[in-house]
Short mmCIF file of C-alpha atoms in Angstrom, two decimals:
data_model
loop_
_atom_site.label_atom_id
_atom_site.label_comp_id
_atom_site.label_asym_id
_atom_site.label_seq_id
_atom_site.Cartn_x
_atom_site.Cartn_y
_atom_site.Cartn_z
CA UNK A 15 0.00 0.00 0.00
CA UNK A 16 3.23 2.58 1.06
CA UNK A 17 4.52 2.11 -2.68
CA UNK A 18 1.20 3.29 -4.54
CA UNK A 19 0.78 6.12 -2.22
CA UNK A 20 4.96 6.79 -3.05
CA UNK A 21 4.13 6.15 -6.60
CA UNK A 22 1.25 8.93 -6.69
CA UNK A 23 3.17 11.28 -4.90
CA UNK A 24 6.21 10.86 -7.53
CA UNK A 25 3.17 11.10 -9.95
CA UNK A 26 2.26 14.00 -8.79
CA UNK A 27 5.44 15.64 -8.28
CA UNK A 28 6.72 14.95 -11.75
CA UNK A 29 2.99 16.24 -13.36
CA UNK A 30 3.54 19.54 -11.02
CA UNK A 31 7.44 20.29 -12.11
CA UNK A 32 6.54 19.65 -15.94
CA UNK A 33 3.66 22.23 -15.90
CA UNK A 34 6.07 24.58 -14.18
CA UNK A 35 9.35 23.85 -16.49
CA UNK A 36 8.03 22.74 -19.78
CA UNK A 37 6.91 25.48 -22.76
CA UNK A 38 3.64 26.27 -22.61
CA UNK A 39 1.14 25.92 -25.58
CA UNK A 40 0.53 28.28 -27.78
CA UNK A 41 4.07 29.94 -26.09
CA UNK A 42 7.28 30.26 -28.26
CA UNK A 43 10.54 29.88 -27.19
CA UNK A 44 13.64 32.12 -28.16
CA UNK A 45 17.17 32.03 -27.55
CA UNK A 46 19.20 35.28 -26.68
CA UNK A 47 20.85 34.67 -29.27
CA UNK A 48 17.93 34.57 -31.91
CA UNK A 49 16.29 37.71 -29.63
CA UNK A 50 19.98 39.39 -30.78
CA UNK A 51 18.34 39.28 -34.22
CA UNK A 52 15.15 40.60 -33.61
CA UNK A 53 15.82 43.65 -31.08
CA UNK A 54 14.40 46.83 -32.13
CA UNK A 55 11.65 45.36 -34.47
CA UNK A 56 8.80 48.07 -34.47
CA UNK A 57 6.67 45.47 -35.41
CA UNK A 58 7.09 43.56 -31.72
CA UNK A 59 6.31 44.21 -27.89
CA UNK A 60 9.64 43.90 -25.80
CA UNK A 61 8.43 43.43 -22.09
CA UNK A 62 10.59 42.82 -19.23
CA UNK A 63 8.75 41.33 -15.85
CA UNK A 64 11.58 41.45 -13.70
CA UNK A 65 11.57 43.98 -10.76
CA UNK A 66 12.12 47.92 -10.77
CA UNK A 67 15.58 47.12 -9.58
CA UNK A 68 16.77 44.18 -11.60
CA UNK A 69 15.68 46.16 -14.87
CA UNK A 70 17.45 49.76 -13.22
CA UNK A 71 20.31 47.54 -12.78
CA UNK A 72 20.44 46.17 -16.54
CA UNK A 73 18.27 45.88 -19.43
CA UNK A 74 17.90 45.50 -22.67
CA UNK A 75 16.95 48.80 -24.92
CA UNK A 76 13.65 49.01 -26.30
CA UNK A 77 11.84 46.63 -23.56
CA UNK A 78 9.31 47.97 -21.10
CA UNK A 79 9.40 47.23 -17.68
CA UNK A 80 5.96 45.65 -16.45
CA UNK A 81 6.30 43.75 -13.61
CA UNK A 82 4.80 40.34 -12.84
CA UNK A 83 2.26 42.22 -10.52
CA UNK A 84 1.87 44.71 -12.56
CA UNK A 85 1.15 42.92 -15.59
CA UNK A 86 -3.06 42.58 -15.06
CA UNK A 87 -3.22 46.43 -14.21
CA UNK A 88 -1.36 47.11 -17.71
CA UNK A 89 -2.76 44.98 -19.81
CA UNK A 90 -3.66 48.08 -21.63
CA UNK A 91 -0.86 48.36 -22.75
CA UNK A 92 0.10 45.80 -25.24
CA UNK A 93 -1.52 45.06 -28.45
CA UNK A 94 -3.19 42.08 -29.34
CA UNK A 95 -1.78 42.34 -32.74
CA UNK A 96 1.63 41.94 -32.39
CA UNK A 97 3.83 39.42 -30.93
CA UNK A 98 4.76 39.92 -27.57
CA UNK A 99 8.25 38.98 -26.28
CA UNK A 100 8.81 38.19 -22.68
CA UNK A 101 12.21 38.46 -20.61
CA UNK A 102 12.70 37.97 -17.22
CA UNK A 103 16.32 37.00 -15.11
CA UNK A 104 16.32 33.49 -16.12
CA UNK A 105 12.90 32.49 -17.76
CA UNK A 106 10.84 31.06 -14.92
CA UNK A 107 9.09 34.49 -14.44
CA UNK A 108 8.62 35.51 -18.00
CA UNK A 109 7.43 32.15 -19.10
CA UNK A 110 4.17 32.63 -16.06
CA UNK A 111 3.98 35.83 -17.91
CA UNK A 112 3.67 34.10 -21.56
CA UNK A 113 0.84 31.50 -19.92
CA UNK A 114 -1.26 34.78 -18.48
CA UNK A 115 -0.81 36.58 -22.04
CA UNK A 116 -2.04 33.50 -24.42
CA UNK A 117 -5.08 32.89 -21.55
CA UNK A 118 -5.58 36.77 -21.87
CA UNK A 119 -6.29 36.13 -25.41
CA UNK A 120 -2.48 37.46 -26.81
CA UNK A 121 -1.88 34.84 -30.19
CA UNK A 122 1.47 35.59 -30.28
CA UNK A 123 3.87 35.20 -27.36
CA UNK A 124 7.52 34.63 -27.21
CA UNK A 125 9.14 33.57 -24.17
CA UNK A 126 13.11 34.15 -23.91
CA UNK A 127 14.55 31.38 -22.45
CA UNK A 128 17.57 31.81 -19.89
CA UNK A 129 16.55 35.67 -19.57
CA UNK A 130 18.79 37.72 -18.95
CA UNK A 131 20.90 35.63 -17.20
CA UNK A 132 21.85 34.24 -20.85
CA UNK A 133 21.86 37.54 -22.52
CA UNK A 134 25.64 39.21 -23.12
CA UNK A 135 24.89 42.59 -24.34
#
């Protein structure tokens, strides 16, 4: 009886880390080095969701600084017409922010992966 109740947990664990780690649906994924490519594009949405001070401290030109508390309060402020493309420090933060935006109705989302932890600008 112990091992199916250690076998669900595992289960469970496993299900709970994959929903947390793996891309979402309907999220892409970019490398720094293919966001290197694409910086500056007029025709995207560069958000940042890291905090006030982690963006003061560095950033990348050309992306806005909405926090992930901020983001429902400034919705407003994307379009739903253009891609979106989401940094945070390492990707965790920024990919939570990709899930909200494509269950807010945003069709095209971009998460960076490794944030700006893998960015050398």
């Amino acid at each position: 009886m112990d091992w199916i109740i250690n076998g669900l947990i595992v289960i469970l664990l496993v299900w709970f880390l994959a929903g947390r780690i793996l891309p979402t649906k309907g999220v892409k994924q970019m490398t720094t080095g293919e966001l290197r490519n694409i910086a500056g594009d007029k025709n995207r949405q560069f958000i940042d969701v890291r905090t006030p001070g982690e963006y003061s401290g560095n950033h990348i030109k050309g992306f806005k600084n909405i926090t992930v508390h901020e983001l429902r309060g400034r919705m407003d402020e994307l379009s739903k017409d253009k891609e979106v493309v989401v940094i945070c420090q390492s990707g965790m933060r920024s990919n939570k922010v990709s899930k909200i935006l494509v269950k807010k109705g945003f069709t095209d989302v971009t998460n960076v992966q490794g944030g700006m932890s893998s960015w050398r600008g």
